[in-house]
Amino acid sequence: MSDDSTRRRFLRVAGVTGVAALAGCSGGGGGGSGGENGGDGSGSGDTRLSWHAGGTGGTYFPLSNEFKSVVEANTDFTLNVQSTGASVENVGNLASGDADFALIQNDIAYFAKNGTGIEAFQGNAVDNLRGVATLYPETITVVTLQSTGIETLSDLSGATINTGDLGSGTQVNALQILDAVGVTEFTEQNASFSQAADQLRNGDIDAAFVVGGWPVGAIEDLATTNDINIVPIAGENREAVKDAASWFANDTIPAGTYSGVDSAVETVAVQAMIATRSGVPESTVETVTAAIFDNVSELTIKTDFIGKDSAQDGMSIELHPGAAAYFDA
């Protein structure tokens, strides 16, 4: 499948699925009540908040459940954590008011808020999208089995590649990277991280793109049963990727992160962030933000990166006033 046809298919589906709600992008709904400067959710007697995460095999879902634990232990709010197709779908859910909070990538946040970057957002800027905090680098991992013989990005030419769920930030990044390094002929598959691992085990695909903080559970599980190879994004390829998209930054997967991968692997990363919408009351956002960042010690995932001091690094969109009130205090 050519790169052009792959991209067209992605944009068509993304426009119908994850961003279907953009026509109502300034709408409210969801668990909060009132505007950005309104009272907290408990003022209306509704303390339930909808938090949209990602696939169960990535980092978003288990981390979101840790956020749920600390928020519910330290506030009167209840978080309903939902598994989703991640970034692009989550933006659509925030736009429509179906979600109150969500985890997304900082590049997808910028595209959505500014109505640019990918066709799904062209002319459909998500005016009600607001930032809360950045969390940790989202490492781009290109995983394959040693038996495929794939060692470099160039070896992906002609391969069958899982680029992530349709409409996900992973798919956006995968297509950006393949285009930047000149891989234009490949067959695309679209599935979650966990499904991609099964596809590799079964020989249904040659490689998969995974975006998430290392270690990614689905890759850990795969490495316990199969000899895997992590394809580097390094040297001229890394520079080409960063030249093509400014939000990519250098990253390295440490040696020993996955069983059988004994050397560090150079790659690139985007940034994971918490987003919300303008319709969630200021005091609600401030309360939830404080619960998370005042209790980072209670988290077990990505604790080397998550903290108040770094929570605005790479923030790509306007902050919600509730988050600003917490971080400026």
mmCIF file of C-alpha atoms in Angstrom:
data_model
loop_
_atom_site.group_PDB
_atom_site.id
_atom_site.type_symbol
_atom_site.label_atom_id
_atom_site.label_comp_id
_atom_site.label_asym_id
_atom_site.label_seq_id
_atom_site.Cartn_x
_atom_site.Cartn_y
_atom_site.Cartn_z
ATOM 1 C CA MET A 1 0.000 0.000 0.000
ATOM 2 C CA SER A 2 1.450 3.390 -0.905
ATOM 3 C CA ASP A 3 2.135 6.065 1.689
ATOM 4 C CA ASP A 4 -0.424 8.364 0.027
ATOM 5 C CA SER A 5 -3.199 5.805 0.113
ATOM 6 C CA THR A 6 -2.327 4.871 3.686
ATOM 7 C CA ARG A 7 -2.538 8.492 4.792
ATOM 8 C CA ARG A 8 -5.790 9.097 2.921
ATOM 9 C CA ARG A 9 -7.375 6.084 4.594
ATOM 10 C CA PHE A 10 -6.222 7.246 8.024
ATOM 11 C CA LEU A 11 -7.516 10.746 7.577
ATOM 12 C CA ARG A 12 -10.852 9.545 6.284
ATOM 13 C CA VAL A 13 -11.406 7.200 9.216
ATOM 14 C CA ALA A 14 -10.028 9.608 11.812
ATOM 15 C CA GLY A 15 -12.429 12.232 10.588
ATOM 16 C CA VAL A 16 -15.352 9.868 11.118
ATOM 17 C CA THR A 17 -14.378 8.223 14.407
ATOM 18 C CA GLY A 18 -12.296 9.981 17.036
ATOM 19 C CA VAL A 19 -13.111 13.473 15.834
ATOM 20 C CA ALA A 20 -16.719 12.957 14.856
ATOM 21 C CA ALA A 21 -17.811 15.298 17.627
ATOM 22 C CA LEU A 22 -15.767 18.281 16.502
ATOM 23 C CA ALA A 23 -18.803 20.017 15.064
ATOM 24 C CA GLY A 24 -19.812 20.595 18.662
ATOM 25 C CA CYS A 25 -16.295 21.336 19.839
ATOM 26 C CA SER A 26 -17.265 24.169 22.143
ATOM 27 C CA GLY A 27 -20.011 22.202 23.825
ATOM 28 C CA GLY A 28 -20.268 21.108 27.418
ATOM 29 C CA GLY A 29 -21.672 17.929 28.851
ATOM 30 C CA GLY A 30 -19.824 15.289 30.840
ATOM 31 C CA GLY A 31 -19.267 15.211 34.567
ATOM 32 C CA GLY A 32 -18.603 18.894 35.318
ATOM 33 C CA SER A 33 -21.016 21.772 35.544
ATOM 34 C CA GLY A 34 -20.748 25.449 34.739
ATOM 35 C CA GLY A 35 -17.938 27.211 32.921
ATOM 36 C CA GLU A 36 -14.228 27.510 33.562
ATOM 37 C CA ASN A 37 -14.805 29.841 36.477
ATOM 38 C CA GLY A 38 -17.862 28.088 37.863
ATOM 39 C CA GLY A 39 -18.240 26.175 41.093
ATOM 40 C CA ASP A 40 -16.827 22.694 41.561
ATOM 41 C CA GLY A 41 -18.669 19.580 40.479
ATOM 42 C CA SER A 42 -19.718 18.821 44.035
ATOM 43 C CA GLY A 43 -21.695 22.051 44.105
ATOM 44 C CA SER A 44 -24.274 20.451 41.839
ATOM 45 C CA GLY A 45 -24.165 17.192 43.777
ATOM 46 C CA ASP A 46 -22.482 15.424 40.842
ATOM 47 C CA THR A 47 -18.953 14.403 41.767
ATOM 48 C CA ARG A 48 -18.519 11.865 38.966
ATOM 49 C CA LEU A 49 -15.882 12.674 36.372
ATOM 50 C CA SER A 50 -15.161 10.839 33.130
ATOM 51 C CA TRP A 51 -11.453 10.188 32.472
ATOM 52 C CA HIS A 52 -10.515 8.762 29.066
ATOM 53 C CA ALA A 53 -7.249 6.843 28.850
ATOM 54 C CA GLY A 54 -5.999 4.555 26.070
ATOM 55 C CA GLY A 55 -5.632 0.876 25.273
ATOM 56 C CA THR A 56 -5.165 -1.553 28.163
ATOM 57 C CA GLY A 57 -1.797 -2.701 26.799
ATOM 58 C CA GLY A 58 -0.172 0.736 26.909
ATOM 59 C CA THR A 59 0.790 3.152 29.692
ATOM 60 C CA TYR A 60 -2.236 5.483 29.623
ATOM 61 C CA PHE A 61 -4.697 2.989 31.079
ATOM 62 C CA PRO A 62 -2.793 1.733 34.134
ATOM 63 C CA LEU A 63 -1.485 5.245 34.895
ATOM 64 C CA SER A 64 -5.011 6.648 34.665
ATOM 65 C CA ASN A 65 -6.155 4.070 37.188
ATOM 66 C CA GLU A 66 -3.390 5.192 39.544
ATOM 67 C CA PHE A 67 -4.647 8.770 39.103
ATOM 68 C CA LYS A 68 -8.128 7.480 39.894
ATOM 69 C CA SER A 69 -6.869 6.001 43.164
ATOM 70 C CA VAL A 70 -5.137 9.165 44.361
ATOM 71 C CA VAL A 71 -7.988 11.466 43.303
ATOM 72 C CA GLU A 72 -10.628 9.338 44.981
ATOM 73 C CA ALA A 73 -8.495 8.991 48.129
ATOM 74 C CA ASN A 74 -7.923 12.726 48.439
ATOM 75 C CA THR A 75 -11.102 14.365 47.087
ATOM 76 C CA ASP A 76 -14.839 13.803 46.915
ATOM 77 C CA PHE A 77 -14.649 13.054 43.196
ATOM 78 C CA THR A 78 -15.103 9.658 41.556
ATOM 79 C CA LEU A 79 -13.230 9.004 38.307
ATOM 80 C CA ASN A 80 -14.669 6.697 35.667
ATOM 81 C CA VAL A 81 -11.603 5.572 33.701
ATOM 82 C CA GLN A 82 -12.400 4.351 30.188
ATOM 83 C CA SER A 83 -10.214 2.470 27.719
ATOM 84 C CA THR A 84 -10.158 4.235 24.333
ATOM 85 C CA GLY A 85 -8.198 4.510 21.101
ATOM 86 C CA ALA A 86 -6.142 7.230 22.844
ATOM 87 C CA SER A 87 -5.120 10.721 21.700
ATOM 88 C CA VAL A 88 -7.220 11.630 18.661
ATOM 89 C CA GLU A 89 -10.308 9.815 19.913
ATOM 90 C CA ASN A 90 -9.841 11.405 23.338
ATOM 91 C CA VAL A 91 -9.746 14.883 21.801
ATOM 92 C CA GLY A 92 -13.098 14.199 20.156
ATOM 93 C CA ASN A 93 -14.513 12.981 23.467
ATOM 94 C CA LEU A 94 -13.334 16.141 25.240
ATOM 95 C CA ALA A 95 -14.720 18.270 22.400
ATOM 96 C CA SER A 96 -18.174 16.736 22.753
ATOM 97 C CA GLY A 97 -18.167 16.779 26.543
ATOM 98 C CA ASP A 98 -18.201 12.985 26.806
ATOM 99 C CA ALA A 99 -14.904 13.204 28.704
ATOM 100 C CA ASP A 100 -13.919 15.604 31.472
ATOM 101 C CA PHE A 101 -10.228 14.684 31.476
ATOM 102 C CA ALA A 102 -8.088 12.624 29.103
ATOM 103 C CA LEU A 103 -4.518 11.641 28.379
ATOM 104 C CA ILE A 104 -3.264 12.774 24.971
ATOM 105 C CA GLN A 105 -0.003 13.532 23.206
ATOM 106 C CA ASN A 106 1.266 17.113 23.161
ATOM 107 C CA ASP A 107 1.547 17.162 19.369
ATOM 108 C CA ILE A 108 -2.061 16.001 18.938
ATOM 109 C CA ALA A 109 -3.151 18.642 21.451
ATOM 110 C CA TYR A 110 -1.443 21.352 19.400
ATOM 111 C CA PHE A 111 -2.984 20.122 16.138
ATOM 112 C CA ALA A 112 -6.465 19.993 17.663
ATOM 113 C CA LYS A 113 -6.371 23.379 19.390
ATOM 114 C CA ASN A 114 -4.981 25.131 16.310
ATOM 115 C CA GLY A 115 -6.978 23.279 13.649
ATOM 116 C CA THR A 116 -3.866 22.166 11.814
ATOM 117 C CA GLY A 117 -1.388 19.328 11.363
ATOM 118 C CA ILE A 118 -3.696 16.552 10.186
ATOM 119 C CA GLU A 119 -6.749 16.723 7.974
ATOM 120 C CA ALA A 120 -9.073 15.573 10.749
ATOM 121 C CA PHE A 121 -8.501 18.911 12.491
ATOM 122 C CA GLN A 122 -8.257 21.190 9.438
ATOM 123 C CA GLY A 123 -11.004 23.766 9.858
ATOM 124 C CA ASN A 124 -12.154 21.946 13.010
ATOM 125 C CA ALA A 125 -10.122 23.614 15.755
ATOM 126 C CA VAL A 126 -11.171 22.308 19.168
ATOM 127 C CA ASP A 127 -11.780 25.622 20.892
ATOM 128 C CA ASN A 128 -12.710 24.108 24.243
ATOM 129 C CA LEU A 129 -9.541 22.004 24.613
ATOM 130 C CA ARG A 130 -7.404 23.012 27.609
ATOM 131 C CA GLY A 131 -4.150 21.758 29.085
ATOM 132 C CA VAL A 132 -3.607 20.550 32.642
ATOM 133 C CA ALA A 133 -0.078 19.122 32.866
ATOM 134 C CA THR A 134 2.595 17.284 30.924
ATOM 135 C CA LEU A 135 3.709 13.979 32.382
ATOM 136 C CA TYR A 136 6.523 12.023 30.731
ATOM 137 C CA PRO A 137 8.197 11.312 27.384
ATOM 138 C CA GLU A 138 6.131 9.041 25.154
ATOM 139 C CA THR A 139 8.763 6.906 23.532
ATOM 140 C CA ILE A 140 8.320 5.827 19.922
ATOM 141 C CA THR A 141 9.116 2.108 19.918
ATOM 142 C CA VAL A 142 9.335 0.168 16.665
ATOM 143 C CA VAL A 143 9.225 -3.480 17.670
ATOM 144 C CA THR A 144 9.721 -6.588 15.561
ATOM 145 C CA LEU A 145 10.832 -10.173 16.038
ATOM 146 C CA GLN A 146 14.464 -11.092 15.448
ATOM 147 C CA SER A 147 13.296 -13.696 12.937
ATOM 148 C CA THR A 148 12.068 -10.967 10.536
ATOM 149 C CA GLY A 149 15.598 -9.693 9.935
ATOM 150 C CA ILE A 150 14.385 -6.088 10.254
ATOM 151 C CA GLU A 151 17.229 -4.006 11.702
ATOM 152 C CA THR A 152 16.639 -0.483 10.352
ATOM 153 C CA LEU A 153 13.709 1.707 9.375
ATOM 154 C CA SER A 154 14.634 1.214 5.728
ATOM 155 C CA ASP A 155 13.986 -2.501 6.178
ATOM 156 C CA LEU A 156 10.307 -1.648 6.733
ATOM 157 C CA SER A 157 9.859 -0.958 3.029
ATOM 158 C CA GLY A 158 7.379 -3.519 1.713
ATOM 159 C CA ALA A 159 6.605 -4.789 5.213
ATOM 160 C CA THR A 160 3.269 -5.249 6.959
ATOM 161 C CA ILE A 161 3.209 -2.753 9.812
ATOM 162 C CA ASN A 162 0.785 -2.165 12.639
ATOM 163 C CA THR A 163 0.726 1.622 13.029
ATOM 164 C CA GLY A 164 -1.631 1.646 16.019
ATOM 165 C CA ASP A 165 -5.352 2.068 16.491
ATOM 166 C CA LEU A 166 -7.159 4.055 13.817
ATOM 167 C CA GLY A 167 -7.337 7.660 14.901
ATOM 168 C CA SER A 168 -4.710 7.290 17.616
ATOM 169 C CA GLY A 169 -1.690 9.490 18.193
ATOM 170 C CA THR A 170 0.401 6.385 17.591
ATOM 171 C CA GLN A 171 -0.901 6.116 14.041
ATOM 172 C CA VAL A 172 -0.260 9.801 13.402
ATOM 173 C CA ASN A 173 3.332 9.482 14.634
ATOM 174 C CA ALA A 174 3.974 6.249 12.743
ATOM 175 C CA LEU A 175 2.890 7.759 9.425
ATOM 176 C CA GLN A 176 4.920 10.912 10.111
ATOM 177 C CA ILE A 177 8.059 8.868 10.800
ATOM 178 C CA LEU A 178 7.677 6.512 7.852
ATOM 179 C CA ASP A 179 7.143 9.467 5.535
ATOM 180 C CA ALA A 180 10.132 11.352 6.957
ATOM 181 C CA VAL A 181 12.536 8.463 6.337
ATOM 182 C CA GLY A 182 11.187 7.686 2.868
ATOM 183 C CA VAL A 183 9.340 4.435 3.562
ATOM 184 C CA THR A 184 6.458 4.799 1.131
ATOM 185 C CA GLU A 185 5.515 1.210 0.327
ATOM 186 C CA PHE A 186 4.033 -0.856 3.144
ATOM 187 C CA THR A 187 0.851 -2.626 4.152
ATOM 188 C CA GLU A 188 -0.857 -1.032 7.132
ATOM 189 C CA GLN A 189 -2.627 -2.836 9.941
ATOM 190 C CA ASN A 190 -4.432 -1.015 12.760
ATOM 191 C CA ALA A 191 -4.887 -2.489 16.208
ATOM 192 C CA SER A 192 -4.113 -1.864 19.859
ATOM 193 C CA PHE A 193 -0.722 -2.528 21.420
ATOM 194 C CA SER A 194 -1.901 -5.821 22.885
ATOM 195 C CA GLN A 195 -3.358 -6.980 19.577
ATOM 196 C CA ALA A 196 -0.178 -5.930 17.769
ATOM 197 C CA ALA A 197 1.856 -8.166 20.084
ATOM 198 C CA ASP A 198 -0.393 -11.096 19.199
ATOM 199 C CA GLN A 199 -0.028 -10.261 15.499
ATOM 200 C CA LEU A 200 3.757 -10.380 15.829
ATOM 201 C CA ARG A 201 3.605 -13.711 17.663
ATOM 202 C CA ASN A 202 1.394 -15.161 14.937
ATOM 203 C CA GLY A 203 3.455 -13.778 12.060
ATOM 204 C CA ASP A 204 0.580 -11.647 10.802
ATOM 205 C CA ILE A 205 2.687 -8.468 10.771
ATOM 206 C CA ASP A 206 6.387 -7.719 10.464
ATOM 207 C CA ALA A 207 6.641 -4.787 12.852
ATOM 208 C CA ALA A 208 4.575 -2.522 15.074
ATOM 209 C CA PHE A 209 4.789 1.076 16.228
ATOM 210 C CA VAL A 210 4.090 1.559 19.913
ATOM 211 C CA VAL A 211 3.978 4.971 21.585
ATOM 212 C CA GLY A 212 4.158 5.065 25.358
ATOM 213 C CA GLY A 213 6.426 5.414 28.318
ATOM 214 C CA TRP A 214 8.781 2.472 28.653
ATOM 215 C CA PRO A 215 8.398 -0.234 29.654
ATOM 216 C CA VAL A 216 5.197 -0.870 27.698
ATOM 217 C CA GLY A 217 3.374 -3.851 29.153
ATOM 218 C CA ALA A 218 2.461 -5.409 25.814
ATOM 219 C CA ILE A 219 6.110 -5.357 24.679
ATOM 220 C CA GLU A 220 7.283 -6.750 28.035
ATOM 221 C CA ASP A 221 4.884 -9.654 27.655
ATOM 222 C CA LEU A 222 5.950 -10.274 24.051
ATOM 223 C CA ALA A 223 9.629 -10.300 25.023
ATOM 224 C CA THR A 224 9.050 -13.055 27.577
ATOM 225 C CA THR A 225 7.859 -15.470 24.887
ATOM 226 C CA ASN A 226 9.684 -14.289 21.750
ATOM 227 C CA ASP A 227 13.055 -12.892 20.754
ATOM 228 C CA ILE A 228 12.313 -9.280 19.904
ATOM 229 C CA ASN A 229 14.259 -6.517 18.239
ATOM 230 C CA ILE A 230 13.746 -2.793 18.831
ATOM 231 C CA VAL A 231 14.446 -0.896 15.607
ATOM 232 C CA PRO A 232 16.445 2.281 16.310
ATOM 233 C CA ILE A 233 15.482 5.737 15.125
ATOM 234 C CA ALA A 234 18.987 7.122 15.075
ATOM 235 C CA GLY A 235 21.546 9.063 13.060
ATOM 236 C CA GLU A 236 20.291 10.567 9.806
ATOM 237 C CA ASN A 237 16.872 8.970 10.285
ATOM 238 C CA ARG A 238 16.459 10.650 13.666
ATOM 239 C CA GLU A 239 17.455 14.017 12.253
ATOM 240 C CA ALA A 240 15.048 13.581 9.327
ATOM 241 C CA VAL A 241 12.198 12.804 11.724
ATOM 242 C CA LYS A 242 12.956 15.819 13.926
ATOM 243 C CA ASP A 243 13.292 18.076 10.876
ATOM 244 C CA ALA A 244 9.877 16.925 9.664
ATOM 245 C CA ALA A 245 8.111 17.520 13.008
ATOM 246 C CA SER A 246 9.435 19.837 15.701
ATOM 247 C CA TRP A 247 7.605 18.091 18.575
ATOM 248 C CA PHE A 248 9.808 14.996 18.340
ATOM 249 C CA ALA A 249 12.708 14.943 20.813
ATOM 250 C CA ASN A 250 15.659 12.590 21.293
ATOM 251 C CA ASP A 251 14.998 9.626 23.555
ATOM 252 C CA THR A 252 16.708 6.378 24.488
ATOM 253 C CA ILE A 253 15.287 3.047 25.624
ATOM 254 C CA PRO A 254 17.749 1.827 28.279
ATOM 255 C CA ALA A 255 19.475 -1.521 27.965
ATOM 256 C CA GLY A 256 17.559 -4.245 29.768
ATOM 257 C CA THR A 257 14.190 -2.505 29.558
ATOM 258 C CA TYR A 258 12.909 -5.549 27.673
ATOM 259 C CA SER A 259 14.092 -9.130 27.984
ATOM 260 C CA GLY A 260 16.764 -9.929 25.410
ATOM 261 C CA VAL A 261 17.403 -6.277 24.471
ATOM 262 C CA ASP A 262 20.805 -5.847 26.100
ATOM 263 C CA SER A 263 21.895 -2.573 24.484
ATOM 264 C CA ALA A 264 20.376 0.897 24.711
ATOM 265 C CA VAL A 265 18.287 1.835 21.648
ATOM 266 C CA GLU A 266 18.159 5.397 20.326
ATOM 267 C CA THR A 267 14.764 6.692 19.263
ATOM 268 C CA VAL A 268 12.500 9.760 19.532
ATOM 269 C CA ALA A 269 9.605 10.744 21.775
ATOM 270 C CA VAL A 270 6.632 13.056 22.116
ATOM 271 C CA GLN A 271 5.146 14.087 25.482
ATOM 272 C CA ALA A 272 2.170 12.638 27.326
ATOM 273 C CA MET A 273 -0.149 15.169 28.936
ATOM 274 C CA ILE A 274 -3.408 15.540 30.837
ATOM 275 C CA ALA A 275 -6.038 17.579 29.003
ATOM 276 C CA THR A 276 -9.481 18.798 29.932
ATOM 277 C CA ARG A 277 -12.165 21.048 28.438
ATOM 278 C CA SER A 278 -13.262 24.578 29.168
ATOM 279 C CA GLY A 279 -16.649 23.447 30.506
ATOM 280 C CA VAL A 280 -15.127 21.715 33.527
ATOM 281 C CA PRO A 281 -15.282 24.126 36.485
ATOM 282 C CA GLU A 282 -12.080 25.827 37.602
ATOM 283 C CA SER A 283 -12.281 24.504 41.149
ATOM 284 C CA THR A 284 -12.820 20.942 39.879
ATOM 285 C CA VAL A 285 -9.708 21.062 37.719
ATOM 286 C CA GLU A 286 -7.669 22.669 40.510
ATOM 287 C CA THR A 287 -8.810 20.030 43.003
ATOM 288 C CA VAL A 288 -8.056 17.087 40.701
ATOM 289 C CA THR A 289 -4.696 18.569 39.656
ATOM 290 C CA ALA A 290 -3.699 19.143 43.276
ATOM 291 C CA ALA A 291 -4.697 15.604 44.249
ATOM 292 C CA ILE A 292 -2.422 14.155 41.583
ATOM 293 C CA PHE A 293 0.617 16.389 41.946
ATOM 294 C CA ASP A 294 0.506 16.639 45.739
ATOM 295 C CA ASN A 295 0.509 12.840 45.914
ATOM 296 C CA VAL A 296 3.005 11.778 43.248
ATOM 297 C CA SER A 297 4.681 9.636 45.914
ATOM 298 C CA GLU A 298 1.629 7.373 45.798
ATOM 299 C CA LEU A 299 2.158 6.602 42.099
ATOM 300 C CA THR A 300 4.267 3.704 40.826
ATOM 301 C CA ILE A 301 4.282 4.434 37.065
ATOM 302 C CA LYS A 302 6.652 6.978 35.426
ATOM 303 C CA THR A 303 7.562 8.474 38.798
ATOM 304 C CA ASP A 304 11.015 9.510 37.505
ATOM 305 C CA PHE A 305 9.262 11.999 35.224
ATOM 306 C CA ILE A 306 5.960 13.083 36.794
ATOM 307 C CA GLY A 307 6.227 16.076 39.097
ATOM 308 C CA LYS A 308 5.014 19.597 39.717
ATOM 309 C CA ASP A 309 8.321 21.177 38.661
ATOM 310 C CA SER A 310 8.245 19.608 35.174
ATOM 311 C CA ALA A 311 4.491 19.605 34.621
ATOM 312 C CA GLN A 312 4.543 22.486 32.140
ATOM 313 C CA ASP A 313 7.538 21.292 30.102
ATOM 314 C CA GLY A 314 6.332 20.858 26.529
ATOM 315 C CA MET A 315 2.831 22.171 27.259
ATOM 316 C CA SER A 316 1.541 22.910 23.778
ATOM 317 C CA ILE A 317 -1.866 24.501 24.442
ATOM 318 C CA GLU A 318 -3.569 27.032 26.689
ATOM 319 C CA LEU A 319 -3.867 25.968 30.332
ATOM 320 C CA HIS A 320 -7.224 25.551 31.998
ATOM 321 C CA PRO A 321 -7.502 28.293 34.671
ATOM 322 C CA GLY A 322 -7.958 25.611 37.326
ATOM 323 C CA ALA A 323 -4.599 24.082 36.437
ATOM 324 C CA ALA A 324 -3.029 27.542 36.234
ATOM 325 C CA ALA A 325 -4.337 28.329 39.710
ATOM 326 C CA TYR A 326 -2.615 25.229 41.102
ATOM 327 C CA PHE A 327 0.721 25.607 39.331
ATOM 328 C CA ASP A 328 0.915 29.365 39.928
ATOM 329 C CA ALA A 329 0.114 29.071 43.637
#
